[in-house]
Coordinates of N, CA and C and ligand atoms in Angstrom, one line a residue:
X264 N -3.9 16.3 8.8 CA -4.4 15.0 9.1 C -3.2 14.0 8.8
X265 N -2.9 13.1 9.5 CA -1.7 12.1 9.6 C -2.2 11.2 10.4
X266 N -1.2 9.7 10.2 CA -1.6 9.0 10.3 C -0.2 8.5 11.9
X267 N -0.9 7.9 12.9 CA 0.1 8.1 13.7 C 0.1 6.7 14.6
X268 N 1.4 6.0 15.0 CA 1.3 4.9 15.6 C 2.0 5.4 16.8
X269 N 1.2 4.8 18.0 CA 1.8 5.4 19.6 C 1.6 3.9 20.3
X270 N 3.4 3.9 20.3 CA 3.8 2.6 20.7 C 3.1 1.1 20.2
X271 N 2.8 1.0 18.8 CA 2.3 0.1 18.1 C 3.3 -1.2 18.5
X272 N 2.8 -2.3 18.4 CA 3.4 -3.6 18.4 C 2.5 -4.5 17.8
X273 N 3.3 -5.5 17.2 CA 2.6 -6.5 16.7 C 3.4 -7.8 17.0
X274 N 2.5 -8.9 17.5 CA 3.3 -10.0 18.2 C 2.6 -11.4 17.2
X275 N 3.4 -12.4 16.6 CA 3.0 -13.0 16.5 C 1.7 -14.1 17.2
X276 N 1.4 -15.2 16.7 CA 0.5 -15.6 17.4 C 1.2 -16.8 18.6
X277 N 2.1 -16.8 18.5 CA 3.2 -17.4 19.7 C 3.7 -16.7 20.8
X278 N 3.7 -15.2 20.3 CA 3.6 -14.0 21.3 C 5.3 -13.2 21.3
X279 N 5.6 -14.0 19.6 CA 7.2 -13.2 19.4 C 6.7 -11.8 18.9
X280 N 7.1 -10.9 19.2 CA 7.8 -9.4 18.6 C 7.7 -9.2 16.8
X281 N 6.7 -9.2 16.4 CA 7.3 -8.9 14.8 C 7.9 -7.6 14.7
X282 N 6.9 -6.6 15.1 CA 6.9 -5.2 15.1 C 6.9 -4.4 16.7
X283 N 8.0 -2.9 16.2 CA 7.8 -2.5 17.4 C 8.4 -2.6 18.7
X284 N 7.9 -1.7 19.5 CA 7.2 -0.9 19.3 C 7.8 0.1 18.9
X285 N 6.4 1.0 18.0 CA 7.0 2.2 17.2 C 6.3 3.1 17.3
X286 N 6.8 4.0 17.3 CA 5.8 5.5 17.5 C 6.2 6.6 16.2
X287 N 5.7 7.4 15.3 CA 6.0 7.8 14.5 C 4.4 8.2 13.8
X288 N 4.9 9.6 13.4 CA 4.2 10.3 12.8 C 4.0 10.6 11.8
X289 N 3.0 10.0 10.6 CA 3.4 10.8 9.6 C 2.7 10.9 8.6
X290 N 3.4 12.1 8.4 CA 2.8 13.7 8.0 C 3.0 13.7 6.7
X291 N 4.2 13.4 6.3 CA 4.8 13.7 5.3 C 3.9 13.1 3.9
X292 N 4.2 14.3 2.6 CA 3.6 13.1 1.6 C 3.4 12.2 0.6
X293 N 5.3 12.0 0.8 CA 5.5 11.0 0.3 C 6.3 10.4 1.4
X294 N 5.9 9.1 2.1 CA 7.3 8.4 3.0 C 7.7 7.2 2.0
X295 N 8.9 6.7 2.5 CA 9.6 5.5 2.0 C 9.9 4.9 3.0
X296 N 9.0 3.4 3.2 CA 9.8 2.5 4.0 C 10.3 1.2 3.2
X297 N 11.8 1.0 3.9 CA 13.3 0.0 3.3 C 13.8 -0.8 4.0
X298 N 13.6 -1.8 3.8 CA 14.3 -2.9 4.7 C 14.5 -4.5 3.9
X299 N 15.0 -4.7 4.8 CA 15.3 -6.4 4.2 C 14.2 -7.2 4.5
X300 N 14.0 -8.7 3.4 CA 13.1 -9.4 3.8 C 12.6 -9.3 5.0
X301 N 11.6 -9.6 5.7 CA 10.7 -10.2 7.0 C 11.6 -8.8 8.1
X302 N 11.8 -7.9 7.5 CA 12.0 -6.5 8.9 C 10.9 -6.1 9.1
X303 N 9.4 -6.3 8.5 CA 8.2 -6.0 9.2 C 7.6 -4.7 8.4
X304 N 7.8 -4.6 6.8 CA 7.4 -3.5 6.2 C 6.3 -4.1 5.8
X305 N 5.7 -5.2 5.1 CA 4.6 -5.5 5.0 C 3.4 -5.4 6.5
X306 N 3.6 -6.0 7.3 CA 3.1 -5.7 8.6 C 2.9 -4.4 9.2
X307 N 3.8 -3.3 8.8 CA 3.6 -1.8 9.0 C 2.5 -1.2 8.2
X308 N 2.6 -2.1 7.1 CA 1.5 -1.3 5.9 C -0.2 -1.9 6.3
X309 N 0.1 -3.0 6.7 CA -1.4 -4.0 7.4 C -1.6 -3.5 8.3
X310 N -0.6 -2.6 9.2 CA -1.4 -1.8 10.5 C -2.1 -0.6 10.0
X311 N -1.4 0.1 9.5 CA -1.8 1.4 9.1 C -2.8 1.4 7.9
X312 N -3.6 0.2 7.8 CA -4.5 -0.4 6.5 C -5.8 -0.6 7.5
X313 N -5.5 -1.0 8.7 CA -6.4 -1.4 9.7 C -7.0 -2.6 9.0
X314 N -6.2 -3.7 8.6 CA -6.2 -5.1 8.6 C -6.1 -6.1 9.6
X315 N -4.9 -5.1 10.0 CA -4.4 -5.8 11.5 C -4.3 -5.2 13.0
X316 N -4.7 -5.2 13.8 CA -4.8 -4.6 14.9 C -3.3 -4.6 15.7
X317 N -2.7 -3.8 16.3 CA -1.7 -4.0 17.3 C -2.3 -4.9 18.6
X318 N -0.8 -5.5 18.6 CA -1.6 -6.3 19.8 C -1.3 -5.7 21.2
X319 N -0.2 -4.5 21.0 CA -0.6 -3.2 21.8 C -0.1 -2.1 21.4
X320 N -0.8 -0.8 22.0 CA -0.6 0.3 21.3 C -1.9 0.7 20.5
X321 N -1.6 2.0 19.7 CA -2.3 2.1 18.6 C -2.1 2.7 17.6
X322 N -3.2 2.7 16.2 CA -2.8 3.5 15.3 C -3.8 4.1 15.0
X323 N -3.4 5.9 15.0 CA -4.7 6.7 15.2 C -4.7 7.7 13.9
X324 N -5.7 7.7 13.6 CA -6.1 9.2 12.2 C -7.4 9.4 12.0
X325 N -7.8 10.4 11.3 CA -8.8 10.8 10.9 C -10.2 10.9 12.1
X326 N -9.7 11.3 13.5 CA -10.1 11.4 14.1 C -10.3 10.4 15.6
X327 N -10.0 9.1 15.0 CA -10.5 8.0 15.7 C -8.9 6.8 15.8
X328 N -9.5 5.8 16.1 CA -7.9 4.6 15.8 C -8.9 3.8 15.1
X329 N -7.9 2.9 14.4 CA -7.9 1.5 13.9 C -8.9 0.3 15.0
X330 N -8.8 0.4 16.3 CA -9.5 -0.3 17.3 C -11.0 0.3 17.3
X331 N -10.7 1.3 17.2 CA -12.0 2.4 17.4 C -13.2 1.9 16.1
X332 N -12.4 2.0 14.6 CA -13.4 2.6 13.8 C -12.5 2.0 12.7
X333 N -11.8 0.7 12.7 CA -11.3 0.1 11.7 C -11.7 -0.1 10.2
X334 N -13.2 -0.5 11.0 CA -14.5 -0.8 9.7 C -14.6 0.3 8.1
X335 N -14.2 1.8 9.1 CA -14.4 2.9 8.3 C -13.0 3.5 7.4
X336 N -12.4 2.2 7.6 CA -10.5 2.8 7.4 C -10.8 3.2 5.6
X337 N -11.4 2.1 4.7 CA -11.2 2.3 3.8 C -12.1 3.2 3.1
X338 N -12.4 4.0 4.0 CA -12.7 5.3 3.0 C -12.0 6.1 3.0
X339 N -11.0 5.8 3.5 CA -9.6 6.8 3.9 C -8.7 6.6 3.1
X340 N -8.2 5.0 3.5 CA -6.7 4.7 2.7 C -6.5 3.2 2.2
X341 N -6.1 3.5 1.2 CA -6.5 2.5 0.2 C -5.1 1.8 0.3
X342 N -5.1 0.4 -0.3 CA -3.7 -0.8 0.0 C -3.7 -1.3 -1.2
X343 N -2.4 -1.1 -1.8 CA -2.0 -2.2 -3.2 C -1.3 -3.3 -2.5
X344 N -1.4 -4.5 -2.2 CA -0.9 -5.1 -1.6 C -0.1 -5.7 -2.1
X345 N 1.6 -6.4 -1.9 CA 2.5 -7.4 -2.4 C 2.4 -8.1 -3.5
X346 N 1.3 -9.0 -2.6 CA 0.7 -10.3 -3.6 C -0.5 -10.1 -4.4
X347 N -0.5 -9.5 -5.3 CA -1.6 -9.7 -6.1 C -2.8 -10.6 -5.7
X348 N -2.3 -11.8 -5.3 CA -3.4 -12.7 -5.3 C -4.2 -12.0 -4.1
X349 N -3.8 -11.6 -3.1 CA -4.3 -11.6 -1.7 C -5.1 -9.9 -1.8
X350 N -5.4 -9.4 -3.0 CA -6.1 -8.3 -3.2 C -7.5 -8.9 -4.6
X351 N -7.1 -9.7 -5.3 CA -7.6 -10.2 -6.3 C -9.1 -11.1 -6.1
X352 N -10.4 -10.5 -6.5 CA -11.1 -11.2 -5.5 C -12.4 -11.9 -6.8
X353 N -12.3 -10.9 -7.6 CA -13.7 -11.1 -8.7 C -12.8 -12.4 -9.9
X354 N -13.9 -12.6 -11.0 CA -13.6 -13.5 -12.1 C -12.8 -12.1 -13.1
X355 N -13.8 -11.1 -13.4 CA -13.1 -9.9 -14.5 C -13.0 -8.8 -13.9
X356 N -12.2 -8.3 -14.9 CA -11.5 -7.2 -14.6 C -12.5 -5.9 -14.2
X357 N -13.3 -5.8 -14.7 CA -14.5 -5.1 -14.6 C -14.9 -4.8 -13.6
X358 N -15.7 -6.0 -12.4 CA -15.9 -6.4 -11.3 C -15.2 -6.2 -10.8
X359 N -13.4 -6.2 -10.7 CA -12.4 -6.1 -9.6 C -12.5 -4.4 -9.4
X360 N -12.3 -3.7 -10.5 CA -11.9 -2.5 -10.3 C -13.6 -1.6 -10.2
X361 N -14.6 -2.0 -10.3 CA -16.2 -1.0 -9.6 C -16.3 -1.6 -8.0
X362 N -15.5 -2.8 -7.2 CA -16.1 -3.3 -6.4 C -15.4 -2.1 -5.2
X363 N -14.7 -1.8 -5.0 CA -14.3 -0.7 -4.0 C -14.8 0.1 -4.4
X364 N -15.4 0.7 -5.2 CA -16.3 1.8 -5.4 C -17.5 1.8 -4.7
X365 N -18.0 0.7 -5.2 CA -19.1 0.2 -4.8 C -19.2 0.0 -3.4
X366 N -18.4 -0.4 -2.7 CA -18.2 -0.8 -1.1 C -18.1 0.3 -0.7
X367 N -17.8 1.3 -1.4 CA -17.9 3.4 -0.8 C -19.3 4.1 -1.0
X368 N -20.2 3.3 -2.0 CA -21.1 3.3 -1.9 C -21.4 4.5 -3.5
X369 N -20.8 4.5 -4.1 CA -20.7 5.2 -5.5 C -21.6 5.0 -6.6
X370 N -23.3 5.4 -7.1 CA -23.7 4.8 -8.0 C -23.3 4.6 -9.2
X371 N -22.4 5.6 -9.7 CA -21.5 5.0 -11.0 C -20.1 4.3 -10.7
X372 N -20.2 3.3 -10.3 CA -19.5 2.7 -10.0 C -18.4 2.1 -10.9
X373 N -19.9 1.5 -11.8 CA -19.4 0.5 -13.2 C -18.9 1.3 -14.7
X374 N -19.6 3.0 -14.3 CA -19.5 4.0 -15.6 C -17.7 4.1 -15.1
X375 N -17.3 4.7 -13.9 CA -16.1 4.6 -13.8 C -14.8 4.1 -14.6
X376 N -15.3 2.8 -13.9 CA -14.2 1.3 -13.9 C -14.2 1.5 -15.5
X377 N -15.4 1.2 -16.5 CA -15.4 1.3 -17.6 C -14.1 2.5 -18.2
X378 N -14.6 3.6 -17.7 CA -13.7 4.4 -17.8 C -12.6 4.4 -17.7
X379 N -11.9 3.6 -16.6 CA -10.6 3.8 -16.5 C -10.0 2.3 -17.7
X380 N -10.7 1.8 -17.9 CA -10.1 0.7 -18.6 C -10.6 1.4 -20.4
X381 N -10.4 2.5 -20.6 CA -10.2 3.3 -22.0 C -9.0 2.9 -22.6
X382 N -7.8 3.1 -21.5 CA -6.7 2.9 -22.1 C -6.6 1.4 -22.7
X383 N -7.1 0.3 -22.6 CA -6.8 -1.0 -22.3 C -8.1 -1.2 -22.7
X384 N -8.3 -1.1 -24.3 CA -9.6 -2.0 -24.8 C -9.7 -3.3 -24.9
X385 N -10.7 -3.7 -24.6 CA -11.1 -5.6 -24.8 C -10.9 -6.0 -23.4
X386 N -10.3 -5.7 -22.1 CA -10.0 -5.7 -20.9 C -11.1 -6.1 -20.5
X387 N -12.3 -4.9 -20.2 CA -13.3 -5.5 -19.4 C -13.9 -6.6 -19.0
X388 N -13.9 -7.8 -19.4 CA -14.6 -8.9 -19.8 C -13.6 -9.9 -19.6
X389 N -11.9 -9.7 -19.6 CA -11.0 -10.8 -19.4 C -10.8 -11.0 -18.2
X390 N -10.6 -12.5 -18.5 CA -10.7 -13.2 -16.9 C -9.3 -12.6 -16.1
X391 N -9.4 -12.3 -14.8 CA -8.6 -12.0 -13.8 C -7.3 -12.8 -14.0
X392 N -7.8 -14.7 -13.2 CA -6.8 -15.3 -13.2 C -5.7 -15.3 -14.6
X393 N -6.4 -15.1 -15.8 CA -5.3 -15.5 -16.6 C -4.6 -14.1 -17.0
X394 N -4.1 -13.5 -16.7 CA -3.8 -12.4 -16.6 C -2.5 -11.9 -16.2
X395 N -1.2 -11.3 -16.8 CA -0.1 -11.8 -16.2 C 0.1 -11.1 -15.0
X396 N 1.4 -11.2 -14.7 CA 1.5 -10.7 -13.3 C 1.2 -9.3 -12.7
X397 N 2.2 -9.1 -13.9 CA 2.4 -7.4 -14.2 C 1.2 -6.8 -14.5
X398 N 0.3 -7.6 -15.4 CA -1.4 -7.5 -15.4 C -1.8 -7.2 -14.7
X399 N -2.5 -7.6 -13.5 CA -3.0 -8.1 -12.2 C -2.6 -6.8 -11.6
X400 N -1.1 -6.6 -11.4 CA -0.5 -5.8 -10.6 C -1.3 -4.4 -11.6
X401 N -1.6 -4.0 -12.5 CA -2.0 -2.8 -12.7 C -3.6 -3.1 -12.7
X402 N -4.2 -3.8 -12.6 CA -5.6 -4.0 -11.8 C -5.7 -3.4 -10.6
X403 N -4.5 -4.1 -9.5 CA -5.0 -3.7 -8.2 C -4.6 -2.8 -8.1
X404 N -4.0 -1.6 -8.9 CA -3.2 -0.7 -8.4 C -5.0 0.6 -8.9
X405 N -5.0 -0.3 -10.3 CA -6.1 1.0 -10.6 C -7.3 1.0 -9.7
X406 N -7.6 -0.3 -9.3 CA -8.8 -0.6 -8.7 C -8.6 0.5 -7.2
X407 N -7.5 0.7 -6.6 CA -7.2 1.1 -5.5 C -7.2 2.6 -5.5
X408 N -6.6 3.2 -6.6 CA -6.4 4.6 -7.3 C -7.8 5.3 -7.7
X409 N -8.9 4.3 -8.3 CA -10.2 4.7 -8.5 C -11.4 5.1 -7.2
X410 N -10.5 4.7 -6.1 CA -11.0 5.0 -5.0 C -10.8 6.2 -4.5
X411 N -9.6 7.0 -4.9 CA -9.6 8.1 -4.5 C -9.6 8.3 -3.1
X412 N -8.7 7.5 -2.2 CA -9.0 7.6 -0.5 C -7.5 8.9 -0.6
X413 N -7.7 9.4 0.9 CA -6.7 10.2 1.2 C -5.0 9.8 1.3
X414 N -5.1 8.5 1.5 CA -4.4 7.7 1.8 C -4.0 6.8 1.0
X415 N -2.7 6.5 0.3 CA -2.5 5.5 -0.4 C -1.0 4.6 0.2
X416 N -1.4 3.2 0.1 CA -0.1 2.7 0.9 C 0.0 1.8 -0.1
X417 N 1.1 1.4 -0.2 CA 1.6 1.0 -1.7 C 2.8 -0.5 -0.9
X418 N 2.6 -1.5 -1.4 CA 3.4 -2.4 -0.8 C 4.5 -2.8 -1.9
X419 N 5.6 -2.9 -2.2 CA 6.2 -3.3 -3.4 C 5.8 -2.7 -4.8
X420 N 5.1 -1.6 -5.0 CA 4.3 -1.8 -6.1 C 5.0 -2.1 -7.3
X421 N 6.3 -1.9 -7.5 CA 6.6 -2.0 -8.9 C 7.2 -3.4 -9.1
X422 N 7.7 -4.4 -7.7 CA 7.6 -5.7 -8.0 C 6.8 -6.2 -9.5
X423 N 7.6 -7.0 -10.3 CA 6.9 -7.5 -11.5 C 6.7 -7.0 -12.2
X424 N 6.7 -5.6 -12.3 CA 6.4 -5.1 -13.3 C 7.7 -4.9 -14.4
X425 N 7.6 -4.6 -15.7 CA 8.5 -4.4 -16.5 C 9.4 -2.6 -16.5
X426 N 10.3 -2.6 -16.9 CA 11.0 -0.9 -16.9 C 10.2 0.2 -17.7
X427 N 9.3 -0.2 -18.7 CA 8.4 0.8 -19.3 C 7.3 1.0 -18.2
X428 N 6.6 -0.2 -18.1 CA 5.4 -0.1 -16.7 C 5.9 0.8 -15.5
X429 N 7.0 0.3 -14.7 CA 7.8 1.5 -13.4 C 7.5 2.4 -13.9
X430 N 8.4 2.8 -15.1 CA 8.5 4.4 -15.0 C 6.8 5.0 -15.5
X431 N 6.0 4.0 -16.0 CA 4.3 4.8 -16.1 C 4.3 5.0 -14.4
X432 N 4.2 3.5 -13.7 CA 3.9 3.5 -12.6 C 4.2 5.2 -11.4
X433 N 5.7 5.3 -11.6 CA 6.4 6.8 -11.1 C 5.8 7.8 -11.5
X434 N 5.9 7.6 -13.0 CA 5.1 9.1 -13.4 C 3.6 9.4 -12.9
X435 N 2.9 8.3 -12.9 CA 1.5 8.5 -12.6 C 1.6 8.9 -10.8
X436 N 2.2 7.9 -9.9 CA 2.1 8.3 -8.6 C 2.7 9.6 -8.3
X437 N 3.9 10.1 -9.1 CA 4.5 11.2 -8.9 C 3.6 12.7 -8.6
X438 N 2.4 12.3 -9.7 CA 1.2 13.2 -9.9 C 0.2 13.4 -9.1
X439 N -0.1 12.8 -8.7 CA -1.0 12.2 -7.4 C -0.8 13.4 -6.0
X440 N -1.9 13.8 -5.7 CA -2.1 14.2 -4.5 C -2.6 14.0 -3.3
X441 N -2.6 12.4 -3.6 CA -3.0 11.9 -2.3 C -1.5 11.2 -1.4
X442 N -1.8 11.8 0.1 CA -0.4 10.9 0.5 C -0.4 9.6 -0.2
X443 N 1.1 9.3 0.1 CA 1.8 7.8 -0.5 C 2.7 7.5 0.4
X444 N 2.6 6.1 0.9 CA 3.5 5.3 1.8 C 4.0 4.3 1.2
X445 N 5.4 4.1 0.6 CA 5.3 2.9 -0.4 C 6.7 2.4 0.7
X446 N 6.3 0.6 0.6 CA 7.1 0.0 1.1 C 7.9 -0.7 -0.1
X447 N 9.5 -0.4 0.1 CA 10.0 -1.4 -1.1 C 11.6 -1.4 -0.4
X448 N 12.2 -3.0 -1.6 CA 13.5 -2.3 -1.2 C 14.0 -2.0 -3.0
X449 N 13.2 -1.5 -3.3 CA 13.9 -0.6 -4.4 C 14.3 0.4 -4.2
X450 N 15.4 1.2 -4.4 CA 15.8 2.4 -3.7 C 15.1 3.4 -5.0
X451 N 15.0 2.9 -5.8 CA 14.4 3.9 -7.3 C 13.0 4.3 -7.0
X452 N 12.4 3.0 -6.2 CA 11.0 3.6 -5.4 C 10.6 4.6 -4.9
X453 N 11.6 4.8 -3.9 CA 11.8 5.3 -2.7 C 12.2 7.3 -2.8
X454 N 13.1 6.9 -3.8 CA 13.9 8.0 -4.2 C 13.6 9.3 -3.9
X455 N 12.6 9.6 -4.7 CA 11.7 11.2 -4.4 C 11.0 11.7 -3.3
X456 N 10.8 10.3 -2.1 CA 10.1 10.8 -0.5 C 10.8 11.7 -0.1
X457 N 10.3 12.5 0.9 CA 10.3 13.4 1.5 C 10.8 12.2 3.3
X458 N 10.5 11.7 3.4 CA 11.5 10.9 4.5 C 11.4 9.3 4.2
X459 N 12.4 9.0 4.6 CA 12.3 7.5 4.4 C 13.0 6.9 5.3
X460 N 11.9 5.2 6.0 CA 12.3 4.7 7.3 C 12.9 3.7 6.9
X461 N 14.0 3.3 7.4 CA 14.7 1.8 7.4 C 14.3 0.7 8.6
X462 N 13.5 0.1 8.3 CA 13.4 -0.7 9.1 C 14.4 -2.3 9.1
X463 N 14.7 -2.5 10.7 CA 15.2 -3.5 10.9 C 14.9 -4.3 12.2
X464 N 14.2 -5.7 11.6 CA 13.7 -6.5 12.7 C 12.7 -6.0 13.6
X465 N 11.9 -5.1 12.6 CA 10.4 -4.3 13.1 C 10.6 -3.3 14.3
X466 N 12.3 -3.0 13.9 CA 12.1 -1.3 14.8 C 12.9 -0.2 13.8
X467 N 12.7 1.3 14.1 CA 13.5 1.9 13.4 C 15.1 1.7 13.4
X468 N 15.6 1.2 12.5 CA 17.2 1.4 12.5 C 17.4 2.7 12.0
X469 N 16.8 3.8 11.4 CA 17.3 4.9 10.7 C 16.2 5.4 10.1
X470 N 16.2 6.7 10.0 CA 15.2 7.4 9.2 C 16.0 9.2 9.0
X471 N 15.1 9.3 7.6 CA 15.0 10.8 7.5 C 15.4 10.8 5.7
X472 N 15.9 12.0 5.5 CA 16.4 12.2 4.2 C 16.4 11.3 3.3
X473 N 16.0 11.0 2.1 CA 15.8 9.7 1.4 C 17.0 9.6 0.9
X474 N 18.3 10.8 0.3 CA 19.8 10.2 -0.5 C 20.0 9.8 0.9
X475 N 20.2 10.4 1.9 CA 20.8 9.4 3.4 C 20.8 8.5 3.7
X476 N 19.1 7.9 4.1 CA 19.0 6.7 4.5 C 19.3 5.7 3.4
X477 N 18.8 6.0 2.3 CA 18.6 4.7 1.1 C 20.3 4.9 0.7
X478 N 21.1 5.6 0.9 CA 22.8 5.4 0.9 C 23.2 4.4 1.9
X479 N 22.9 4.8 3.5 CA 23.3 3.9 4.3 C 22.6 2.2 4.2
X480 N 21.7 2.3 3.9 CA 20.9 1.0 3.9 C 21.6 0.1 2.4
X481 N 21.9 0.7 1.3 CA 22.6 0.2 0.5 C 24.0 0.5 0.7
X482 N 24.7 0.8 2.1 CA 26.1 0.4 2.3 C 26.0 -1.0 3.2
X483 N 25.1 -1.0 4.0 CA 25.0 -2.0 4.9 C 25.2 -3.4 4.9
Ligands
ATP14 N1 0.8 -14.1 10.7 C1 2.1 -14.3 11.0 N2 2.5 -15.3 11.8 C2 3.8 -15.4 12.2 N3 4.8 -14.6 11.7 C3 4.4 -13.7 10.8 C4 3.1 -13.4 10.4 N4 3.1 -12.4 9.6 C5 4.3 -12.0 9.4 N5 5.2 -12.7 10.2 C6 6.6 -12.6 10.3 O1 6.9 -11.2 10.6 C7 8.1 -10.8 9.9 C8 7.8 -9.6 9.1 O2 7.0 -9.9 8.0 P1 6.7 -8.9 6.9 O3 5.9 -9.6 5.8 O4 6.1 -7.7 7.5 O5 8.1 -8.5 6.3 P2 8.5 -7.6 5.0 O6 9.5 -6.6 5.5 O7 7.3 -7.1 4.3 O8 9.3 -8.7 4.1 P3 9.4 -8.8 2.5 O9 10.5 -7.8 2.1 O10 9.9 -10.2 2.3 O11 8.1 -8.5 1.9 C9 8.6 -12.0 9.2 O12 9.6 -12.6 9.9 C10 7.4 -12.9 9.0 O13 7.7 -14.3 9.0
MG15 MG1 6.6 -7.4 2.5

């Protein structure tokens, strides 16, 4: 099972070219995609999230496309997204990480969430907003991880966080059995995939071997 785009594009709403078109398969389970500001890595992860629709083409898995059966994406594949804020939805911490559970339709939803916040006593009950960045950022990550989809697409994840947090961050995804699609331009991110894409100006400039590409993209 893979997740596959056939001749995907995304145009802004002016009808410029963000992405694409791109066709690419993948199988693999760990990818790395690298690129510079605005090359369209965020927008790749929003397709393959079935957030965003191509405005032609498609992106097809688990039997069906994104156009098809979008509604049903997130029982599949789960999104830590960039900005914190733009995943961040409840008052506590509590609420943020049972509510994708809950949206899967899970009756222990709240035994869970409780659970996962063992590590991190007094948590439950603290407000979201005040919460630091690096905070936040391991909310959305667990809230996303408690879902358990097949699929995990990871946007920047280690943005903001501190060097003790990364390397939890690595170790924990390292372990993980669910694919992982992480977009970054950290090459330390990246490092351990099994292929990694370079994108430039929302087409492939390069892919394959991660010391390869993440060498030439940091000669460039
Ligand atoms: N809704 C939109 N309307 C117009 N332009 C958009 C829209 N969304 C994205 N873009 C443009 O598409 C390009 C790709 O954006 P995207 O967020 O995918 O880049 P990125 O590779 O994730 O960048 P970064 O490294 O800064 O996160 C940018 O030039 C951005 O301005
Ligand atoms: Mg981005």
């Amino acid at each position: 099972m893979s997740l596959t785009l056939e001749n995907a594009q995304v145009d802004d709403p002016q009808g410029r070219r963000i992405l694409g078109p791109l066709s690419l398969q993948l199988s693999e389970s760990r990818i790395g995609v690298v690129g510079n500001n605005g090359c369209g890595k965020s927008t790749l992860l929003r397709l393959l999230a079935a957030l965003q629709m191509p405005s032609q083409g498609c992106v097809r898995g688990f039997g069906t496309t994104t156009q098809e059966q979008g509604e049903q994406w997130p029982r599949w594949v789960g999104v830590v997204f960039q900005n914190t804020d733009h995943q961040l939805l409840f008052p506590t911490v509590i609420e943020e990480l049972a509510f994708g559970m809950k949206q899967l339709g899970w009756p222990d939803a709240e035994a869970r969430a409780q659970q996962a916040l063992a590590e991190r006593p007094g948590w439950a009950y603290r407000r979201v907003h005040e919460l630091s960045g690096g905070e936040k950022k391991w909310v959305c990550l667990r809230a996303v991880l408690l879902m358990q989809t097949q699929v995990l697409l990871l946007d920047e994840p280690s943005s903001g966080l501190d060097q003790g947090q990364r390397r939890q961050l690595r170790a924990e995804l390292a372990g993980l059995e669910q694919q992982q699609i992480i977009a970054s331009h950290d090459p330390q991110d990246l490092q351990h995939c099994e292929r990694v894409i370079w994108l430039e100006q929302g087409r492939v400039r390069a892919e394959g071997a991660a010391s390869e590409v993440l060498e030439a993209y940091l000669d460039a």
